[in-house]
XYZ file of C-alpha atoms in Angstrom:
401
model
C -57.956 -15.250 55.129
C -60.389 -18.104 55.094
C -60.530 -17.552 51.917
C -56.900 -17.231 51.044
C -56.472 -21.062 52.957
C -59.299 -22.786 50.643
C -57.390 -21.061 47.286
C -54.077 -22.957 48.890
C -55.954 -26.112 49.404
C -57.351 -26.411 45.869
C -53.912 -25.269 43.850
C -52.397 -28.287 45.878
C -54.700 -30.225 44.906
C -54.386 -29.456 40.973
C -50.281 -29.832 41.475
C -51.115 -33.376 43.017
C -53.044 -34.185 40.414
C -50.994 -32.529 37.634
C -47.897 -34.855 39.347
C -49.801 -37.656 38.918
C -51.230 -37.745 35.971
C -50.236 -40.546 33.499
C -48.512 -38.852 29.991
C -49.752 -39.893 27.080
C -47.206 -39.642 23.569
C -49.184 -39.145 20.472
C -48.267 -37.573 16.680
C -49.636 -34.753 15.524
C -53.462 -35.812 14.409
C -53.255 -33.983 10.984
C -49.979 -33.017 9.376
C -50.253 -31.368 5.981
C -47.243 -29.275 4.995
C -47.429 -27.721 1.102
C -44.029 -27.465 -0.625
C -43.865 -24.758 -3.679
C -42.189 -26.813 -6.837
C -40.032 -25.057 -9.578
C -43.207 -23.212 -11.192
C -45.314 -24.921 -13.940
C -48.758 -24.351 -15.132
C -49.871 -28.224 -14.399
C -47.867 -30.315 -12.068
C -48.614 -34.597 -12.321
C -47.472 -37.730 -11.577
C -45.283 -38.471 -8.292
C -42.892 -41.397 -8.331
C -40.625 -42.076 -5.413
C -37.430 -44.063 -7.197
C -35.686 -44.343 -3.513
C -36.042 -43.336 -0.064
C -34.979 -40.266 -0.094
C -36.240 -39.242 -3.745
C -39.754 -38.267 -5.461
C -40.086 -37.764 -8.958
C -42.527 -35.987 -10.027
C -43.757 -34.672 -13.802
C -44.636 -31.202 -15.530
C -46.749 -31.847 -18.497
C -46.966 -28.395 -19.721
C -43.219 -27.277 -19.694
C -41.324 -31.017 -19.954
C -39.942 -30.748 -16.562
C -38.932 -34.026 -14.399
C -38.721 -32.948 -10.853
C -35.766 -34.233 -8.725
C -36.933 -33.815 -5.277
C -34.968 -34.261 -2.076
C -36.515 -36.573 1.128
C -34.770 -36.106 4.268
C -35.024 -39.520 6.761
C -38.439 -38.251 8.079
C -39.861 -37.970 4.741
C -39.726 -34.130 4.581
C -38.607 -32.546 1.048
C -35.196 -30.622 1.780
C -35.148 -29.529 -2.057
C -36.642 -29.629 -5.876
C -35.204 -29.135 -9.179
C -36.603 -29.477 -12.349
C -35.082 -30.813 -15.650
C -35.830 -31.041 -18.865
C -34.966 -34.874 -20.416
C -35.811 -34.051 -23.529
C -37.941 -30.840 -25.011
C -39.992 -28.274 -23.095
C -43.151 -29.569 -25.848
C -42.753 -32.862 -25.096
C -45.787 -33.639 -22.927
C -44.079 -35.156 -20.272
C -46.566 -37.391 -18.011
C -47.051 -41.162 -16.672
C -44.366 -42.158 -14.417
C -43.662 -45.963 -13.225
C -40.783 -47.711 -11.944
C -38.912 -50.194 -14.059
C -37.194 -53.248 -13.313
C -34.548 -52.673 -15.719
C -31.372 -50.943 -13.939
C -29.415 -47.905 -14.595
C -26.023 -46.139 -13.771
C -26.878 -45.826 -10.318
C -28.056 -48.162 -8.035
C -29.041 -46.102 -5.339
C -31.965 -44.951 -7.089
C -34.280 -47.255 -9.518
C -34.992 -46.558 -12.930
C -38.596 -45.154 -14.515
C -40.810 -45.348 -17.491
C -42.230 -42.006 -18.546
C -44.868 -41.170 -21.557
C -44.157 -37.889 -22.989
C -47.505 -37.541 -24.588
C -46.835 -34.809 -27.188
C -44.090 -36.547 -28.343
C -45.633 -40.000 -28.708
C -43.269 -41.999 -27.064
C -41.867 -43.636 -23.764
C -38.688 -42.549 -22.130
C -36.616 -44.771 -19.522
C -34.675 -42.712 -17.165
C -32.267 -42.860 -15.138
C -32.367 -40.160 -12.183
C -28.306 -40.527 -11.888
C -29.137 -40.710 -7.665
C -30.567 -38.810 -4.898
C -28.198 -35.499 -5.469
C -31.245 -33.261 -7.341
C -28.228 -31.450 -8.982
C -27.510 -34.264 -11.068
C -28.966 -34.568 -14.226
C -31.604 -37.549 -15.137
C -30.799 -39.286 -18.016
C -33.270 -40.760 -20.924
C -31.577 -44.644 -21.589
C -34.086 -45.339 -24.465
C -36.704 -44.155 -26.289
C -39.578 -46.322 -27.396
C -41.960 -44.802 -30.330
C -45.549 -45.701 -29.773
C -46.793 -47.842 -32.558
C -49.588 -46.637 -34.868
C -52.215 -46.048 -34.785
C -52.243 -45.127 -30.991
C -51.096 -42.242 -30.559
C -51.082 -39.568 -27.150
C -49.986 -42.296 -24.119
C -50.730 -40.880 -20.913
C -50.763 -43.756 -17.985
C -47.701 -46.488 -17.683
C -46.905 -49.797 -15.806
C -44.482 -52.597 -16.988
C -45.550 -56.243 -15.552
C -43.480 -58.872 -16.234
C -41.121 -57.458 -18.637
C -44.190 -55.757 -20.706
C -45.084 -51.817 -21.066
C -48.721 -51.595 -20.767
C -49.955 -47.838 -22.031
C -53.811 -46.164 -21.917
C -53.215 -43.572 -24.997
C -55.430 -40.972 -24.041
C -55.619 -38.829 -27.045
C -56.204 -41.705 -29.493
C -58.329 -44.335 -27.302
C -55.716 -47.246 -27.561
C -54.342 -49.864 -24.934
C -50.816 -50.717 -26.118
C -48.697 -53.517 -24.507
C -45.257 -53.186 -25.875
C -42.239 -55.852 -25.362
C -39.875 -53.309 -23.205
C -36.671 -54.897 -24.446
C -38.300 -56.262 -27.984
C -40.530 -52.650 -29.015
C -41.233 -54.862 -32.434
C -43.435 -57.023 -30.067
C -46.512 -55.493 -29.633
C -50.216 -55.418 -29.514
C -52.658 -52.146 -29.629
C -56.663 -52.703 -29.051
C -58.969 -50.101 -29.833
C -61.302 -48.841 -26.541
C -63.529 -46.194 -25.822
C -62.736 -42.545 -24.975
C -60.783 -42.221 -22.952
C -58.258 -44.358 -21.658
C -56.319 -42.741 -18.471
C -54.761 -45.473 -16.315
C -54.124 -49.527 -16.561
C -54.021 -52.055 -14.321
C -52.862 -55.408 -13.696
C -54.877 -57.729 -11.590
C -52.277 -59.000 -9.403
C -54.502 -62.130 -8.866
C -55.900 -63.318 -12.576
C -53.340 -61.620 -14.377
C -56.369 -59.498 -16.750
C -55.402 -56.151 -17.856
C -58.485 -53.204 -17.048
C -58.257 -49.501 -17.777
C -60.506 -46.639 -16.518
C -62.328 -45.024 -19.643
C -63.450 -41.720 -18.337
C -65.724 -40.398 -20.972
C -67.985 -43.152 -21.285
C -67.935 -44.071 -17.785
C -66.987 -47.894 -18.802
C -64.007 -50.118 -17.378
C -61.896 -52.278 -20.432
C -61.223 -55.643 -19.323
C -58.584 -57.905 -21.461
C -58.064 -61.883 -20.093
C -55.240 -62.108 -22.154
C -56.340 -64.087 -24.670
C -55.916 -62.361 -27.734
C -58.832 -61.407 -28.266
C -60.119 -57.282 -28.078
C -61.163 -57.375 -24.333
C -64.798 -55.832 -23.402
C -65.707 -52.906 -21.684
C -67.731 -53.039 -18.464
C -70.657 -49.850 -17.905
C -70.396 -48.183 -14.654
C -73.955 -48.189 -13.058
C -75.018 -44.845 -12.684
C -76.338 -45.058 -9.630
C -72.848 -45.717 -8.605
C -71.266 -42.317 -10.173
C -69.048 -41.903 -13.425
C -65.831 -40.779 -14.753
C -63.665 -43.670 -13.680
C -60.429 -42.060 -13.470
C -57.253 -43.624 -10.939
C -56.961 -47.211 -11.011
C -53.928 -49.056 -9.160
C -53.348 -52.917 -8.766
C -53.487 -53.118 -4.852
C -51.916 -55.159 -2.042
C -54.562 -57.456 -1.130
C -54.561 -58.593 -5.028
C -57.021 -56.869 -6.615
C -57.487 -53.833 -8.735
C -58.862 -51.023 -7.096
C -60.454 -47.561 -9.260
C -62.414 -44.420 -8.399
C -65.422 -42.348 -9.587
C -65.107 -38.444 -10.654
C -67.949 -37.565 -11.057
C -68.420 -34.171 -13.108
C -69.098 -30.518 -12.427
C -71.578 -30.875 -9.667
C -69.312 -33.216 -7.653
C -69.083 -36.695 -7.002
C -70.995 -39.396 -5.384
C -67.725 -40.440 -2.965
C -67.394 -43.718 -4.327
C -64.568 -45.922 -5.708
C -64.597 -49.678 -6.785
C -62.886 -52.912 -6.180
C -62.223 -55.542 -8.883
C -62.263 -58.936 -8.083
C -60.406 -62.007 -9.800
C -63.572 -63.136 -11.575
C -63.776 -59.727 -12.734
C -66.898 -58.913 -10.691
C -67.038 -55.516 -9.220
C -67.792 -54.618 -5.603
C -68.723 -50.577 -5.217
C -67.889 -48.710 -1.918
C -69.527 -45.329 -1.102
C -68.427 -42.761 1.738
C -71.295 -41.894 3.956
C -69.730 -38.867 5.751
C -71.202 -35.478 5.230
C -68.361 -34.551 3.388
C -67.315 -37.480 1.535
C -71.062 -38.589 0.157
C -70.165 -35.892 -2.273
C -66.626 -36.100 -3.174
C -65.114 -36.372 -6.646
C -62.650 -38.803 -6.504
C -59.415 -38.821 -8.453
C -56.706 -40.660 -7.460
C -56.334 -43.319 -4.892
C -53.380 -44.885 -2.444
C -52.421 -47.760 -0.459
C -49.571 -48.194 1.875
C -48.501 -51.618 3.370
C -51.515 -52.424 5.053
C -54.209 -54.502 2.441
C -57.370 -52.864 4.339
C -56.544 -49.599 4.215
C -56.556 -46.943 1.407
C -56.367 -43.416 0.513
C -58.901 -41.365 -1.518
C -58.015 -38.300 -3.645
C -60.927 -35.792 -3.595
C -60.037 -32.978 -6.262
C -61.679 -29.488 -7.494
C -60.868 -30.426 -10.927
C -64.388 -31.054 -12.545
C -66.325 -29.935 -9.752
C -64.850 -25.914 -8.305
C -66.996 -25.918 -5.667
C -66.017 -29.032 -3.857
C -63.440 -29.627 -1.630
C -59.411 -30.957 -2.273
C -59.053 -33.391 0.701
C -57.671 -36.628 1.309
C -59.907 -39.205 2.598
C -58.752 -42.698 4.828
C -60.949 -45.386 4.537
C -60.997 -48.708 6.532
C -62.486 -51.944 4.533
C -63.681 -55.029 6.290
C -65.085 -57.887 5.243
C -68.043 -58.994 7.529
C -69.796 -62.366 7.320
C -73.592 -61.842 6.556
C -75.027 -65.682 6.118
C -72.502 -67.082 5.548
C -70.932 -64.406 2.645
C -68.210 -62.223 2.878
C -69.740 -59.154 2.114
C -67.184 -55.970 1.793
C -68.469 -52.550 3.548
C -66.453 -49.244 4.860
C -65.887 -49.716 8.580
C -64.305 -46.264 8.891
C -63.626 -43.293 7.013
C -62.140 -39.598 8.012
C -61.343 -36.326 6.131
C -57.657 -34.459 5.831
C -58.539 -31.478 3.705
C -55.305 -29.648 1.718
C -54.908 -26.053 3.171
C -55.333 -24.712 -0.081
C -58.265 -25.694 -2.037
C -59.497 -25.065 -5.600
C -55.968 -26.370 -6.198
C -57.413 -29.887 -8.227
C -55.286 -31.666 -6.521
C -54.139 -34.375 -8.872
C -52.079 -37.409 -7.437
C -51.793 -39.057 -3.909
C -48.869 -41.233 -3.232
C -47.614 -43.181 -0.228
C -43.877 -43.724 0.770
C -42.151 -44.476 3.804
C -45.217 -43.502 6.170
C -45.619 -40.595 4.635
C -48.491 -39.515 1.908
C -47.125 -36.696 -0.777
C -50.264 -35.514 -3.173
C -49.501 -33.238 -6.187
C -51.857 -30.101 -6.428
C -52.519 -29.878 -10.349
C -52.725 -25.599 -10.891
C -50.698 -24.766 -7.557
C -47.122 -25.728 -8.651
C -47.479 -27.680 -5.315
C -46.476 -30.606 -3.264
C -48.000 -31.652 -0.497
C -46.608 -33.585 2.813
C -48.810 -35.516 4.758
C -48.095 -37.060 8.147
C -49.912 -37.821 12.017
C -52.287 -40.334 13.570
C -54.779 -39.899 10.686
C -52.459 -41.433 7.785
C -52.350 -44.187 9.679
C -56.111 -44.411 10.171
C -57.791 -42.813 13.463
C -59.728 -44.809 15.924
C -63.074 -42.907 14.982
C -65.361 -42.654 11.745
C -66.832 -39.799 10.771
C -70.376 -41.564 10.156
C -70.673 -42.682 13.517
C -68.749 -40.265 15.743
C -68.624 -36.943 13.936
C -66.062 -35.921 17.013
C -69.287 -35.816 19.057
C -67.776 -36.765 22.014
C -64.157 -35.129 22.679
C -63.270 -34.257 18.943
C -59.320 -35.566 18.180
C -58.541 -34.910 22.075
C -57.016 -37.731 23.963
C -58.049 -39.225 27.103
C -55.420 -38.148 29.141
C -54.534 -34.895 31.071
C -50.621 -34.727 30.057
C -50.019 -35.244 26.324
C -46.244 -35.299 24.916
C -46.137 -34.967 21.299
C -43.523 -36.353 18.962
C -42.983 -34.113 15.712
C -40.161 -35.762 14.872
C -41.496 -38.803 12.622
């Protein structure tokens, strides 16, 4: 009986307590949701033309993907077209400033690399049914041949030809106007430095980094150090006016570290420290809105032992005597839910990260606290404490962002 009373006394207790607890709201802390796409035997580049659509390409079969965003950022539906041939070596996507037919949805520059050319297309809107449409097709002048990477700045079409190891700027509404420099293998991306204006591309094979100050002359190329990795690969122009790149590394992984190119053209090298990311071959790379903050592709494509995951990084800039000096602050780990997929392309819209897996036929959806950075670092914490849990004994979650 006695002992009946004390079991009363403590399950009032928990029910006070349970009343009185303080509810805490929180997202999910790791969202990934994979999305099968129209099949292909290599899926690429992602491109989001509006708010509510990706596209994304299919080198090996032509296809341009039209795929449907509801408001939360959740695909609702794909189709894939074919703008011109099935051969055609479909690849680098970038948005152009020049309009179309439809202005709910901007048009794109795409290389079809087989071909040897550059396509501008019109996606004819957000309704996936609805054809694309190529506008104009630019030849790419000899003797480049084999463009893979795009980006138009300022009314010019800059192109890294992979096959032939050119740089081509072309005149987007004068083709005739044009300029082709000779690099090292292999040309995959180009930048912009949003700051000096210079031109830089990522030459994978010989692990240098082409820098052109637009002056007419032939640009040089810059050696990676090899203590810092090789295989620069992605390269973006970022928000806080620089150029940012990564480091592949080859078939025994990576060494988890990507680079940031200044306006003088110096380079300052970051490295992940984490368990996980001290090894990663990096890919591809993302920002969103905010300048100190990126995303880091980690991919199975050289290396088939090492892991597909998505990495968020933190940058500050401390004062050490004086002198900025750059360093990670924090870093954490998504990894894909299916690996060995050489995950290929990581792109952020609307809150959201989408990241294309390469041999999978798949699109990924990321979302939760972690896209927007968590509070810990791997490094330091290691979820030594309380793992992801919050402090709080009533958590309501909110799956609907």
């Amino acid at each position: 009986m006695r002992l009946l009373n004390l079991f009363s006394v403590l399950q009032s207790q928990l029910l006070l307590s349970y009343v009185a607890a303080t509810t805490i709201g929180s997202l999910p802390a790791k969202s990934v949701v994979e999305y099968p796409l129209p099949a292909a035997a290599q899926t690429h580049e992602i491109l989001p033309v509006s708010d509510n659509l990706l596209l994304i390409s299919q080198q090996t079969n032509g296809g341009l993907l039209k795929v449907a965003l509801d408001n939360n950022g959740r695909p609702t539906g794909a189709r894939r077209w074919t703008v011109t041939n099935e051969w055609s070596g479909l690849h680098g996507l970038t948005l152009s400033s020049e309009s179309g037919g439809n202005s709910t949805t901007s048009t794109a520059w795409a290389t079809v690399q087989f071909d040897n050319a550059i396509l501008h297309i019109d996606p004819k809107g957000n309704d996936i049914n609805t054809a694309p449409e190529v506008i104009k097709t630019i030849p790419i002048p000899a003797p480049a041949f084999g463009p893979h990477g795009i980006l138009e700045h300022k009314g010019n079409l800059w192109v890294a030809c992979k096959d032939s190891s050119h740089v081509v700027r072309i005149n987007a509404s004068d083709p005739s106007d044009h300029q082709v420099w000779a690099v090292s293998r292999r040309p995959i991306f180009v930048a912009v430095h949003p700051t000096s204006g210079d031109v830089f591309s990522g030459l994978d094979m010989n692990s240098k980094i082409w820098h052109y100050k637009n002056d007419g002359g032939n640009g040089k190329e810059i050696s990676v150090p090899s203590e810092k990795g090789t295989t620069p690969v992605g390269m973006i122009s970022g928000p806080d006016g620089n150029v940012w790149f990564v480091l592949l590394g080859g078939k025994t992984g990576g060494t988890g570290t990507f680079g940031r190119i200044n306006k003088d053209a110096s380079i300052d090298y970051f490295s992940m420290t984490s368990d996980i990311g001290a090894t990663a071959p990096v890919l591809h790379l993302a920002f969103g809105e905010d300048p100190s903050q990126l995303w880091l592709l980690g991919s199975s494509i050289s290396c088939k032992t090492c892991p597909d995951a998505v990495y968020t990084v933190t940058i500050d800039d401390v004062l050490i005597g004086g002198t900025a000096s750059p360093r990670i602050a924090k870093q954490n780990t998504i990894m894909l839910p299916t690996q060995r997929n050489w995950s290929h392309r990581i792109m952020f819209h609307r809150g959201s990260l989408y990241v294309s897996e390469l041999i999978t036929s798949t699109l990924a959806h990321i979302t939760g606290a972690a896209v927007g950075g968590l509070k810990i670092s791997e490094p330091w914490d290691q979820f030594s404490v309380s793992g992801l849990g919050l402090g709080g004994q009533v958590i309501a979650y909110n799956n609907t962002v």
